[in-house]
PDB file of C-alpha atoms in Angstrom:
ATOM      1  CA  UNK A   1     -23.391 -10.108  -9.063  1.00 85.00           C
ATOM      2  CA  UNK A   2     -21.904  -6.857 -11.127  1.00 87.00           C
ATOM      3  CA  UNK A   3     -19.402  -4.459 -10.252  1.00 89.00           C
ATOM      4  CA  UNK A   4     -22.945  -1.739  -9.534  1.00 88.00           C
ATOM      5  CA  UNK A   5     -24.213  -4.298  -7.314  1.00 91.00           C
ATOM      6  CA  UNK A   6     -20.841  -4.712  -5.363  1.00 91.00           C
ATOM      7  CA  UNK A   7     -21.037  -0.578  -5.055  1.00 89.00           C
ATOM      8  CA  UNK A   8     -24.380  -0.443  -3.801  1.00 88.00           C
ATOM      9  CA  UNK A   9     -23.767  -3.799  -1.005  1.00 87.00           C
ATOM     10  CA  UNK A  10     -21.128  -1.291   0.603  1.00 88.00           C
ATOM     11  CA  UNK A  11     -22.675   1.274   0.833  1.00 81.00           C
ATOM     12  CA  UNK A  12     -25.924  -0.265   2.670  1.00 80.00           C
ATOM     13  CA  UNK A  13     -23.665  -1.967   5.308  1.00 83.00           C
ATOM     14  CA  UNK A  14     -21.955  -0.049   8.113  1.00 83.00           C
ATOM     15  CA  UNK A  15     -18.915   2.384   7.478  1.00 85.00           C
ATOM     16  CA  UNK A  16     -15.507   0.986   7.457  1.00 94.00           C
ATOM     17  CA  UNK A  17     -12.146   2.109   8.030  1.00 97.00           C
ATOM     18  CA  UNK A  18      -8.992   1.024   5.584  1.00 98.00           C
ATOM     19  CA  UNK A  19      -5.841   1.785   6.967  1.00 98.00           C
ATOM     20  CA  UNK A  20      -3.361   2.495   3.836  1.00 97.00           C
ATOM     21  CA  UNK A  21       0.644   1.843   5.009  1.00 97.00           C
ATOM     22  CA  UNK A  22       2.892   4.323   3.649  1.00 97.00           C
ATOM     23  CA  UNK A  23       0.717   6.177   1.481  1.00 96.00           C
ATOM     24  CA  UNK A  24       3.307   8.292  -0.580  1.00 95.00           C
ATOM     25  CA  UNK A  25       2.359   7.510  -4.146  1.00 91.00           C
ATOM     26  CA  UNK A  26      -1.078  10.074  -5.866  1.00 91.00           C
ATOM     27  CA  UNK A  27      -2.657   6.788  -6.816  1.00 89.00           C
ATOM     28  CA  UNK A  28      -3.826   5.934  -3.398  1.00 92.00           C
ATOM     29  CA  UNK A  29      -4.617   9.142  -3.248  1.00 94.00           C
ATOM     30  CA  UNK A  30      -7.265   9.330  -6.530  1.00 92.00           C
ATOM     31  CA  UNK A  31      -8.280   6.039  -5.363  1.00 91.00           C
ATOM     32  CA  UNK A  32      -9.638   7.139  -1.883  1.00 94.00           C
ATOM     33  CA  UNK A  33     -10.839  10.346  -3.746  1.00 95.00           C
ATOM     34  CA  UNK A  34     -13.421   8.029  -5.646  1.00 93.00           C
ATOM     35  CA  UNK A  35     -13.967   6.135  -2.040  1.00 93.00           C
ATOM     36  CA  UNK A  36     -14.565   8.881   0.273  1.00 94.00           C
ATOM     37  CA  UNK A  37     -17.126  10.363  -3.183  1.00 93.00           C
ATOM     38  CA  UNK A  38     -19.035   7.403  -3.454  1.00 90.00           C
ATOM     39  CA  UNK A  39     -19.160   7.163   1.017  1.00 91.00           C
ATOM     40  CA  UNK A  40     -17.609   3.665   0.465  1.00 92.00           C
ATOM     41  CA  UNK A  41     -14.916   4.164   3.696  1.00 95.00           C
ATOM     42  CA  UNK A  42     -13.232   6.351   5.657  1.00 96.00           C
ATOM     43  CA  UNK A  43      -9.178   6.605   5.550  1.00 98.00           C
ATOM     44  CA  UNK A  44      -6.154   6.019   7.519  1.00 98.00           C
ATOM     45  CA  UNK A  45      -2.527   6.859   6.221  1.00 98.00           C
ATOM     46  CA  UNK A  46       0.469   6.733   7.337  1.00 98.00           C
ATOM     47  CA  UNK A  47       3.674   7.610   6.204  1.00 97.00           C
ATOM     48  CA  UNK A  48       6.466  10.522   6.025  1.00 97.00           C
ATOM     49  CA  UNK A  49       4.181  13.550   6.629  1.00 97.00           C
ATOM     50  CA  UNK A  50       5.986  15.517   4.211  1.00 97.00           C
ATOM     51  CA  UNK A  51       5.709  12.927   1.212  1.00 97.00           C
ATOM     52  CA  UNK A  52       2.089  11.668   1.988  1.00 97.00           C
ATOM     53  CA  UNK A  53       1.498  15.802   1.616  1.00 96.00           C
ATOM     54  CA  UNK A  54       3.206  15.646  -1.731  1.00 97.00           C
ATOM     55  CA  UNK A  55       1.770  13.024  -2.945  1.00 96.00           C
ATOM     56  CA  UNK A  56      -2.305  14.335  -1.823  1.00 95.00           C
ATOM     57  CA  UNK A  57      -1.333  17.170  -3.853  1.00 96.00           C
ATOM     58  CA  UNK A  58      -0.133  15.770  -6.240  1.00 96.00           C
ATOM     59  CA  UNK A  59      -3.358  13.944  -6.432  1.00 94.00           C
ATOM     60  CA  UNK A  60      -5.796  16.883  -5.569  1.00 96.00           C
ATOM     61  CA  UNK A  61      -6.795  15.193  -2.973  1.00 96.00           C
ATOM     62  CA  UNK A  62      -9.839  17.052  -1.463  1.00 96.00           C
ATOM     63  CA  UNK A  63     -10.627  15.597   1.482  1.00 96.00           C
ATOM     64  CA  UNK A  64      -7.343  15.975   3.540  1.00 92.00           C
ATOM     65  CA  UNK A  65      -9.468  17.951   6.200  1.00 93.00           C
ATOM     66  CA  UNK A  66     -12.602  15.395   5.721  1.00 95.00           C
ATOM     67  CA  UNK A  67     -13.675  14.091   9.659  1.00 95.00           C
ATOM     68  CA  UNK A  68     -13.248  10.665   7.560  1.00 96.00           C
ATOM     69  CA  UNK A  69     -10.032  11.033   6.885  1.00 97.00           C
ATOM     70  CA  UNK A  70      -6.803  10.619   9.308  1.00 97.00           C
ATOM     71  CA  UNK A  71      -2.984  10.915   9.004  1.00 98.00           C
ATOM     72  CA  UNK A  72      -0.041   8.996  10.742  1.00 98.00           C
ATOM     73  CA  UNK A  73       3.261  10.307  10.357  1.00 98.00           C
ATOM     74  CA  UNK A  74       5.897   7.314  10.156  1.00 97.00           C
ATOM     75  CA  UNK A  75       9.393   7.551   9.267  1.00 95.00           C
ATOM     76  CA  UNK A  76      10.324   4.272   7.115  1.00 96.00           C
ATOM     77  CA  UNK A  77       8.183   2.239   5.190  1.00 95.00           C
ATOM     78  CA  UNK A  78       8.592  -0.552   7.217  1.00 96.00           C
ATOM     79  CA  UNK A  79       7.281   1.299  10.355  1.00 97.00           C
ATOM     80  CA  UNK A  80       4.405   2.480   7.648  1.00 97.00           C
ATOM     81  CA  UNK A  81       3.454  -1.158   7.470  1.00 97.00           C
ATOM     82  CA  UNK A  82       3.654  -1.941  10.959  1.00 97.00           C
ATOM     83  CA  UNK A  83       1.877   0.977  12.173  1.00 97.00           C
ATOM     84  CA  UNK A  84      -0.790  -0.112   9.186  1.00 98.00           C
ATOM     85  CA  UNK A  85      -1.189  -3.586  10.601  1.00 98.00           C
ATOM     86  CA  UNK A  86      -1.545  -2.758  14.383  1.00 97.00           C
ATOM     87  CA  UNK A  87      -4.487   0.236  13.381  1.00 97.00           C
ATOM     88  CA  UNK A  88      -6.135  -3.226  11.919  1.00 97.00           C
ATOM     89  CA  UNK A  89      -5.411  -5.675  14.802  1.00 96.00           C
ATOM     90  CA  UNK A  90      -6.686  -3.387  17.486  1.00 96.00           C
ATOM     91  CA  UNK A  91     -10.172  -3.035  14.896  1.00 94.00           C
ATOM     92  CA  UNK A  92      -9.555   0.812  14.142  1.00 96.00           C
ATOM     93  CA  UNK A  93      -9.721  -0.350  10.595  1.00 97.00           C
ATOM     94  CA  UNK A  94     -11.196  -3.311   8.690  1.00 96.00           C
ATOM     95  CA  UNK A  95      -9.006  -3.670   5.947  1.00 97.00           C
ATOM     96  CA  UNK A  96      -5.651  -3.488   5.329  1.00 98.00           C
ATOM     97  CA  UNK A  97      -4.098  -1.677   2.605  1.00 97.00           C
ATOM     98  CA  UNK A  98      -0.825  -1.270   0.377  1.00 95.00           C
ATOM     99  CA  UNK A  99       0.740   1.958  -0.555  1.00 94.00           C
ATOM    100  CA  UNK A 100       4.327   2.699  -1.812  1.00 93.00           C
ATOM    101  CA  UNK A 101       5.543  -0.077   0.496  1.00 94.00           C
ATOM    102  CA  UNK A 102       7.138  -3.670  -1.134  1.00 93.00           C
ATOM    103  CA  UNK A 103       4.770  -6.491  -0.560  1.00 92.00           C
ATOM    104  CA  UNK A 104       7.393  -8.644   0.331  1.00 93.00           C
ATOM    105  CA  UNK A 105       7.546  -5.891   3.987  1.00 96.00           C
ATOM    106  CA  UNK A 106       3.644  -5.477   3.847  1.00 96.00           C
ATOM    107  CA  UNK A 107       3.515  -9.711   4.318  1.00 95.00           C
ATOM    108  CA  UNK A 108       6.086  -9.776   6.970  1.00 96.00           C
ATOM    109  CA  UNK A 109       3.939  -7.500   9.413  1.00 96.00           C
ATOM    110  CA  UNK A 110       1.006  -9.339   7.753  1.00 97.00           C
ATOM    111  CA  UNK A 111       2.794 -12.735   9.726  1.00 95.00           C
ATOM    112  CA  UNK A 112       4.377 -10.946  12.741  1.00 94.00           C
ATOM    113  CA  UNK A 113       3.475 -13.787  15.427  1.00 90.00           C
ATOM    114  CA  UNK A 114       3.629 -11.111  17.912  1.00 89.00           C
ATOM    115  CA  UNK A 115       1.826  -8.558  16.155  1.00 90.00           C
ATOM    116  CA  UNK A 116       0.799  -9.549  12.686  1.00 95.00           C
ATOM    117  CA  UNK A 117      -2.404 -10.670  11.450  1.00 96.00           C
ATOM    118  CA  UNK A 118      -2.164 -14.718  11.395  1.00 92.00           C
ATOM    119  CA  UNK A 119      -5.353 -17.000  11.005  1.00 92.00           C
ATOM    120  CA  UNK A 120      -3.401 -19.946  10.718  1.00 89.00           C
ATOM    121  CA  UNK A 121      -4.866 -20.382   7.384  1.00 92.00           C
ATOM    122  CA  UNK A 122      -2.559 -20.150   3.856  1.00 96.00           C
ATOM    123  CA  UNK A 123      -2.852 -16.475   2.135  1.00 97.00           C
ATOM    124  CA  UNK A 124      -4.022 -16.140  -1.759  1.00 97.00           C
ATOM    125  CA  UNK A 125      -4.656 -14.174  -3.876  1.00 97.00           C
ATOM    126  CA  UNK A 126      -8.322 -13.044  -5.127  1.00 98.00           C
ATOM    127  CA  UNK A 127      -9.184 -11.400  -8.334  1.00 97.00           C
ATOM    128  CA  UNK A 128     -11.702 -10.138  -9.772  1.00 97.00           C
ATOM    129  CA  UNK A 129     -12.978  -9.100 -13.129  1.00 96.00           C
ATOM    130  CA  UNK A 130     -15.572  -6.987 -14.457  1.00 95.00           C
ATOM    131  CA  UNK A 131     -15.322  -7.693 -18.126  1.00 94.00           C
ATOM    132  CA  UNK A 132     -17.660  -6.599 -21.315  1.00 92.00           C
ATOM    133  CA  UNK A 133     -20.019  -8.538 -22.387  1.00 87.00           C
ATOM    134  CA  UNK A 134     -20.217 -10.449 -19.451  1.00 91.00           C
ATOM    135  CA  UNK A 135     -22.564  -9.497 -17.117  1.00 90.00           C
ATOM    136  CA  UNK A 136     -21.411 -11.145 -13.761  1.00 94.00           C
ATOM    137  CA  UNK A 137     -17.912 -10.342 -11.910  1.00 96.00           C
ATOM    138  CA  UNK A 138     -15.609 -13.277 -12.664  1.00 97.00           C
ATOM    139  CA  UNK A 139     -12.551 -14.278 -10.217  1.00 98.00           C
ATOM    140  CA  UNK A 140      -9.158 -15.785 -10.595  1.00 98.00           C
ATOM    141  CA  UNK A 141      -6.983 -17.897  -7.663  1.00 97.00           C
ATOM    142  CA  UNK A 142      -4.258 -17.752  -6.865  1.00 96.00           C
ATOM    143  CA  UNK A 143      -2.384 -15.145  -9.551  1.00 94.00           C
ATOM    144  CA  UNK A 144       0.077 -13.692  -6.981  1.00 93.00           C
ATOM    145  CA  UNK A 145       0.998 -15.160  -4.372  1.00 94.00           C
ATOM    146  CA  UNK A 146       1.170 -19.207  -3.510  1.00 96.00           C
ATOM    147  CA  UNK A 147       3.559 -20.308  -7.068  1.00 96.00           C
ATOM    148  CA  UNK A 148       2.571 -23.983  -7.520  1.00 97.00           C
ATOM    149  CA  UNK A 149      -0.011 -24.957  -4.708  1.00 98.00           C
ATOM    150  CA  UNK A 150       0.005 -28.530  -4.001  1.00 97.00           C
ATOM    151  CA  UNK A 151      -3.939 -30.695  -3.730  1.00 98.00           C
ATOM    152  CA  UNK A 152      -3.658 -29.720  -0.068  1.00 97.00           C
ATOM    153  CA  UNK A 153      -3.218 -25.668  -0.678  1.00 98.00           C
ATOM    154  CA  UNK A 154      -5.521 -25.597  -3.647  1.00 98.00           C
ATOM    155  CA  UNK A 155      -8.314 -26.482  -0.929  1.00 98.00           C
ATOM    156  CA  UNK A 156      -7.412 -23.612   1.313  1.00 98.00           C
ATOM    157  CA  UNK A 157      -7.227 -21.193  -1.573  1.00 98.00           C
ATOM    158  CA  UNK A 158     -10.421 -21.868  -2.672  1.00 98.00           C
ATOM    159  CA  UNK A 159     -11.556 -22.327   0.361  1.00 98.00           C
ATOM    160  CA  UNK A 160     -10.281 -18.665   1.188  1.00 97.00           C
ATOM    161  CA  UNK A 161     -12.348 -18.112  -2.347  1.00 98.00           C
ATOM    162  CA  UNK A 162     -15.235 -19.461  -1.845  1.00 98.00           C
ATOM    163  CA  UNK A 163     -15.332 -17.580   1.865  1.00 97.00           C
ATOM    164  CA  UNK A 164     -15.008 -14.158   0.208  1.00 97.00           C
ATOM    165  CA  UNK A 165     -17.052 -14.538  -2.768  1.00 97.00           C
ATOM    166  CA  UNK A 166     -19.891 -15.818  -0.134  1.00 96.00           C
ATOM    167  CA  UNK A 167     -19.920 -12.679   1.939  1.00 94.00           C
ATOM    168  CA  UNK A 168     -20.080 -10.408  -1.627  1.00 94.00           C
ATOM    169  CA  UNK A 169     -23.354 -11.932  -1.909  1.00 92.00           C
ATOM    170  CA  UNK A 170     -22.347 -14.436  -4.311  1.00 94.00           C
ATOM    171  CA  UNK A 171     -24.322 -17.870  -3.072  1.00 93.00           C
ATOM    172  CA  UNK A 172     -22.850 -21.288  -3.496  1.00 96.00           C
ATOM    173  CA  UNK A 173     -20.570 -20.269  -6.109  1.00 97.00           C
ATOM    174  CA  UNK A 174     -19.423 -22.111  -9.248  1.00 98.00           C
ATOM    175  CA  UNK A 175     -15.535 -23.441  -8.904  1.00 98.00           C
ATOM    176  CA  UNK A 176     -13.496 -24.047 -12.192  1.00 98.00           C
ATOM    177  CA  UNK A 177     -10.569 -26.093 -10.920  1.00 98.00           C
ATOM    178  CA  UNK A 178      -8.536 -25.546 -14.872  1.00 98.00           C
ATOM    179  CA  UNK A 179      -5.810 -26.976 -16.807  1.00 97.00           C
ATOM    180  CA  UNK A 180      -4.492 -27.485 -20.230  1.00 96.00           C
ATOM    181  CA  UNK A 181      -7.063 -30.207 -21.099  1.00 94.00           C
ATOM    182  CA  UNK A 182     -10.631 -31.650 -19.685  1.00 94.00           C
ATOM    183  CA  UNK A 183      -9.533 -35.520 -18.536  1.00 94.00           C
ATOM    184  CA  UNK A 184      -7.596 -36.538 -16.117  1.00 96.00           C
ATOM    185  CA  UNK A 185      -3.967 -37.781 -17.368  1.00 97.00           C
ATOM    186  CA  UNK A 186      -1.558 -39.249 -15.281  1.00 96.00           C
ATOM    187  CA  UNK A 187       1.406 -37.084 -16.950  1.00 97.00           C
ATOM    188  CA  UNK A 188      -0.459 -33.524 -16.050  1.00 97.00           C
ATOM    189  CA  UNK A 189      -0.979 -33.228 -12.302  1.00 97.00           C
ATOM    190  CA  UNK A 190      -3.355 -29.915 -12.595  1.00 97.00           C
ATOM    191  CA  UNK A 191      -5.746 -32.907 -14.208  1.00 98.00           C
ATOM    192  CA  UNK A 192      -5.316 -35.032 -10.983  1.00 98.00           C
ATOM    193  CA  UNK A 193      -5.836 -32.183  -8.988  1.00 98.00           C
ATOM    194  CA  UNK A 194      -8.647 -31.244 -10.871  1.00 98.00           C
ATOM    195  CA  UNK A 195     -10.426 -35.095 -10.665  1.00 98.00           C
ATOM    196  CA  UNK A 196      -9.625 -34.758  -6.941  1.00 98.00           C
ATOM    197  CA  UNK A 197     -11.044 -31.624  -5.992  1.00 98.00           C
ATOM    198  CA  UNK A 198     -14.186 -32.177  -7.733  1.00 98.00           C
ATOM    199  CA  UNK A 199     -14.372 -35.482  -5.954  1.00 98.00           C
ATOM    200  CA  UNK A 200     -13.676 -34.121  -2.407  1.00 98.00           C
ATOM    201  CA  UNK A 201     -16.665 -31.351  -2.863  1.00 98.00           C
ATOM    202  CA  UNK A 202     -18.924 -34.283  -3.755  1.00 97.00           C
ATOM    203  CA  UNK A 203     -18.373 -35.476  -0.840  1.00 97.00           C
ATOM    204  CA  UNK A 204     -18.590 -32.498   1.205  1.00 96.00           C
ATOM    205  CA  UNK A 205     -14.657 -32.327   2.115  1.00 97.00           C
ATOM    206  CA  UNK A 206     -14.734 -28.767   0.450  1.00 97.00           C
ATOM    207  CA  UNK A 207     -18.192 -26.726   0.865  1.00 96.00           C
ATOM    208  CA  UNK A 208     -20.352 -23.780   0.215  1.00 96.00           C
ATOM    209  CA  UNK A 209     -19.478 -24.153  -3.350  1.00 97.00           C
ATOM    210  CA  UNK A 210     -19.396 -26.285  -6.620  1.00 98.00           C
ATOM    211  CA  UNK A 211     -16.546 -27.819  -7.987  1.00 98.00           C
ATOM    212  CA  UNK A 212     -16.070 -28.828 -11.144  1.00 98.00           C
ATOM    213  CA  UNK A 213     -12.483 -30.180 -13.155  1.00 96.00           C
ATOM    214  CA  UNK A 214     -10.011 -30.766 -14.598  1.00 97.00           C
ATOM    215  CA  UNK A 215     -11.386 -28.130 -16.657  1.00 97.00           C
ATOM    216  CA  UNK A 216      -9.795 -25.843 -20.224  1.00 97.00           C
ATOM    217  CA  UNK A 217     -10.495 -22.130 -19.995  1.00 97.00           C
ATOM    218  CA  UNK A 218     -12.827 -22.082 -22.435  1.00 96.00           C
ATOM    219  CA  UNK A 219     -15.493 -24.333 -21.758  1.00 94.00           C
ATOM    220  CA  UNK A 220     -15.400 -23.612 -18.078  1.00 97.00           C
ATOM    221  CA  UNK A 221     -16.352 -19.411 -19.275  1.00 95.00           C
ATOM    222  CA  UNK A 222     -18.127 -20.570 -21.801  1.00 94.00           C
ATOM    223  CA  UNK A 223     -21.649 -22.672 -21.999  1.00 93.00           C
ATOM    224  CA  UNK A 224     -20.906 -23.173 -26.020  1.00 94.00           C
ATOM    225  CA  UNK A 225     -17.458 -24.656 -25.690  1.00 94.00           C
ATOM    226  CA  UNK A 226     -18.371 -26.797 -22.890  1.00 94.00           C
ATOM    227  CA  UNK A 227     -21.141 -28.298 -25.093  1.00 93.00           C
ATOM    228  CA  UNK A 228     -19.057 -28.745 -28.036  1.00 93.00           C
ATOM    229  CA  UNK A 229     -16.997 -30.881 -25.855  1.00 92.00           C
ATOM    230  CA  UNK A 230     -20.016 -32.981 -24.647  1.00 93.00           C
ATOM    231  CA  UNK A 231     -19.229 -31.626 -20.995  1.00 93.00           C
ATOM    232  CA  UNK A 232     -22.233 -31.352 -18.945  1.00 88.00           C
ATOM    233  CA  UNK A 233     -21.972 -30.079 -15.432  1.00 92.00           C
ATOM    234  CA  UNK A 234     -23.144 -26.923 -12.836  1.00 93.00           C
ATOM    235  CA  UNK A 235     -20.153 -25.696 -13.236  1.00 96.00           C
ATOM    236  CA  UNK A 236     -18.947 -25.690 -16.859  1.00 95.00           C
ATOM    237  CA  UNK A 237     -19.581 -22.738 -18.998  1.00 95.00           C
ATOM    238  CA  UNK A 238     -20.870 -20.831 -15.983  1.00 95.00           C
ATOM    239  CA  UNK A 239     -18.064 -20.452 -13.571  1.00 97.00           C
ATOM    240  CA  UNK A 240     -17.613 -17.669 -11.266  1.00 98.00           C
ATOM    241  CA  UNK A 241     -13.985 -18.366  -9.400  1.00 98.00           C
ATOM    242  CA  UNK A 242     -10.995 -20.358 -11.591  1.00 98.00           C
ATOM    243  CA  UNK A 243      -8.690 -22.105  -9.970  1.00 98.00           C
ATOM    244  CA  UNK A 244      -5.784 -22.186 -11.652  1.00 98.00           C
ATOM    245  CA  UNK A 245      -2.712 -24.663 -11.563  1.00 97.00           C
ATOM    246  CA  UNK A 246       0.036 -22.742 -10.574  1.00 97.00           C
ATOM    247  CA  UNK A 247       1.095 -18.695 -10.312  1.00 97.00           C
ATOM    248  CA  UNK A 248       2.650 -18.617 -14.058  1.00 96.00           C
ATOM    249  CA  UNK A 249      -0.714 -19.790 -15.886  1.00 96.00           C
ATOM    250  CA  UNK A 250      -2.841 -17.051 -13.042  1.00 96.00           C
ATOM    251  CA  UNK A 251      -0.150 -14.334 -14.034  1.00 95.00           C
ATOM    252  CA  UNK A 252      -0.748 -14.452 -17.766  1.00 96.00           C
ATOM    253  CA  UNK A 253      -4.442 -15.048 -17.504  1.00 96.00           C
ATOM    254  CA  UNK A 254      -5.016 -11.959 -15.287  1.00 94.00           C
ATOM    255  CA  UNK A 255      -2.652  -9.719 -17.689  1.00 93.00           C
ATOM    256  CA  UNK A 256      -4.180 -11.170 -20.927  1.00 95.00           C
ATOM    257  CA  UNK A 257      -7.631 -10.166 -19.232  1.00 95.00           C
ATOM    258  CA  UNK A 258      -6.402  -6.852 -18.651  1.00 91.00           C
ATOM    259  CA  UNK A 259      -4.787  -6.218 -21.251  1.00 91.00           C
ATOM    260  CA  UNK A 260      -6.230  -7.449 -24.300  1.00 94.00           C
ATOM    261  CA  UNK A 261     -10.452  -8.242 -22.476  1.00 92.00           C
ATOM    262  CA  UNK A 262     -10.797  -4.584 -21.184  1.00 91.00           C
ATOM    263  CA  UNK A 263     -10.999  -5.603 -18.060  1.00 92.00           C
ATOM    264  CA  UNK A 264     -11.471  -3.670 -14.835  1.00 92.00           C
ATOM    265  CA  UNK A 265      -9.627  -5.489 -12.150  1.00 94.00           C
ATOM    266  CA  UNK A 266      -9.792  -5.314  -8.590  1.00 94.00           C
ATOM    267  CA  UNK A 267      -7.260  -7.704  -6.358  1.00 94.00           C
ATOM    268  CA  UNK A 268      -6.688  -8.449  -2.524  1.00 96.00           C
ATOM    269  CA  UNK A 269      -5.210 -11.163   0.069  1.00 97.00           C
ATOM    270  CA  UNK A 270      -7.521 -13.541   1.804  1.00 97.00           C
ATOM    271  CA  UNK A 271      -7.018 -15.819   4.529  1.00 96.00           C
ATOM    272  CA  UNK A 272      -5.727 -12.752   7.054  1.00 96.00           C
ATOM    273  CA  UNK A 273      -7.641 -11.749  10.126  1.00 95.00           C
ATOM    274  CA  UNK A 274      -8.952  -8.884   7.834  1.00 96.00           C
ATOM    275  CA  UNK A 275      -8.343  -8.124   4.210  1.00 97.00           C
ATOM    276  CA  UNK A 276      -5.658  -6.972   2.359  1.00 97.00           C
ATOM    277  CA  UNK A 277      -5.882  -4.937  -0.918  1.00 96.00           C
ATOM    278  CA  UNK A 278      -2.760  -5.454  -2.687  1.00 88.00           C
ATOM    279  CA  UNK A 279      -2.414  -3.292  -5.727  1.00 79.00           C
ATOM    280  CA  UNK A 280       0.873  -2.151  -7.856  1.00 76.00           C
ATOM    281  CA  UNK A 281       1.231   1.163  -8.748  1.00 71.00           C
ATOM    282  CA  UNK A 282       0.389   0.982 -12.134  1.00 74.00           C
ATOM    283  CA  UNK A 283      -2.989  -0.201 -11.356  1.00 79.00           C
ATOM    284  CA  UNK A 284      -5.781   2.498 -12.427  1.00 80.00           C
ATOM    285  CA  UNK A 285      -7.838   4.559  -9.965  1.00 78.00           C
ATOM    286  CA  UNK A 286     -10.777   2.715 -10.962  1.00 85.00           C
ATOM    287  CA  UNK A 287      -8.938  -0.706 -10.359  1.00 89.00           C
ATOM    288  CA  UNK A 288      -7.761   0.374  -7.109  1.00 88.00           C
ATOM    289  CA  UNK A 289     -11.610   1.347  -6.202  1.00 91.00           C
ATOM    290  CA  UNK A 290     -12.709  -2.105  -7.287  1.00 94.00           C
ATOM    291  CA  UNK A 291     -10.526  -3.549  -4.657  1.00 95.00           C
ATOM    292  CA  UNK A 292     -11.175  -1.685  -1.971  1.00 95.00           C
ATOM    293  CA  UNK A 293     -14.631  -2.562  -2.966  1.00 94.00           C
ATOM    294  CA  UNK A 294     -13.786  -6.226  -2.833  1.00 96.00           C
ATOM    295  CA  UNK A 295     -12.066  -5.726   0.342  1.00 96.00           C
ATOM    296  CA  UNK A 296     -14.768  -4.155   2.282  1.00 96.00           C
ATOM    297  CA  UNK A 297     -17.729  -6.199   1.551  1.00 94.00           C
ATOM    298  CA  UNK A 298     -15.822  -9.217   3.072  1.00 94.00           C
ATOM    299  CA  UNK A 299     -15.128  -7.968   6.157  1.00 89.00           C
ATOM    300  CA  UNK A 300     -18.437  -9.345   7.954  1.00 69.00           C
TER     301      UNK A 300
END
């Protein structure tokens, strides 16, 4: 599945709404403009009315009077986050999107015991990459949420990622458990976890995917590298999802693919009652659009 296939899938499904928390950044409206042009979604923007108007003018947003767009006036970023979460909880929107609000403030509203979007699952980040020279999308988890997940948490992170990627249209995705080496070394926890997760998958404790590890990054994504090291598996060289050992590895890999790999990147948080589009201000409008597409395709 490539990025165009993902966009095509969304166009063929029932129209959905995205609730944006604190839409006071022009880049939010730039990406929303592209989504509306492609008829991918409707939007409910929350934030101070004057600041939203300034941002949409700066973005030359042309859909201000469109029936697919509405605005809710709020007084603060905290109120914006709470309002956007409430909209999703009431099923008036199927996707939550971060605007100019801190991630911690948005997640505080999401995790509120009474009014949030808790499910009992761990929240984890799933990043998608459209890379030059690669026919299909590649996914990395978790590069932004869980700092140093243990084995139990890694199982849940895989479950979250597989569930999302399944909904995007990838049947039985191949999951590579990334480590510095592809052999089990008792001194390297990532290799022990890789072996354990592989065995758990074989015994049907992790379902809906194929897991193999530990694998180095090279032999997870390159058939040639896997062959040279004598690694034979369905996953080696063909991985759809890369499970990184911790946030540092994931963050560096994420940024390396972005800055040196010329990747178009999308990202979202999974594990809540609705997908959460989590982007930074520095992300391009195309990246924000990719993130929306990922989220919209996983709401069923």
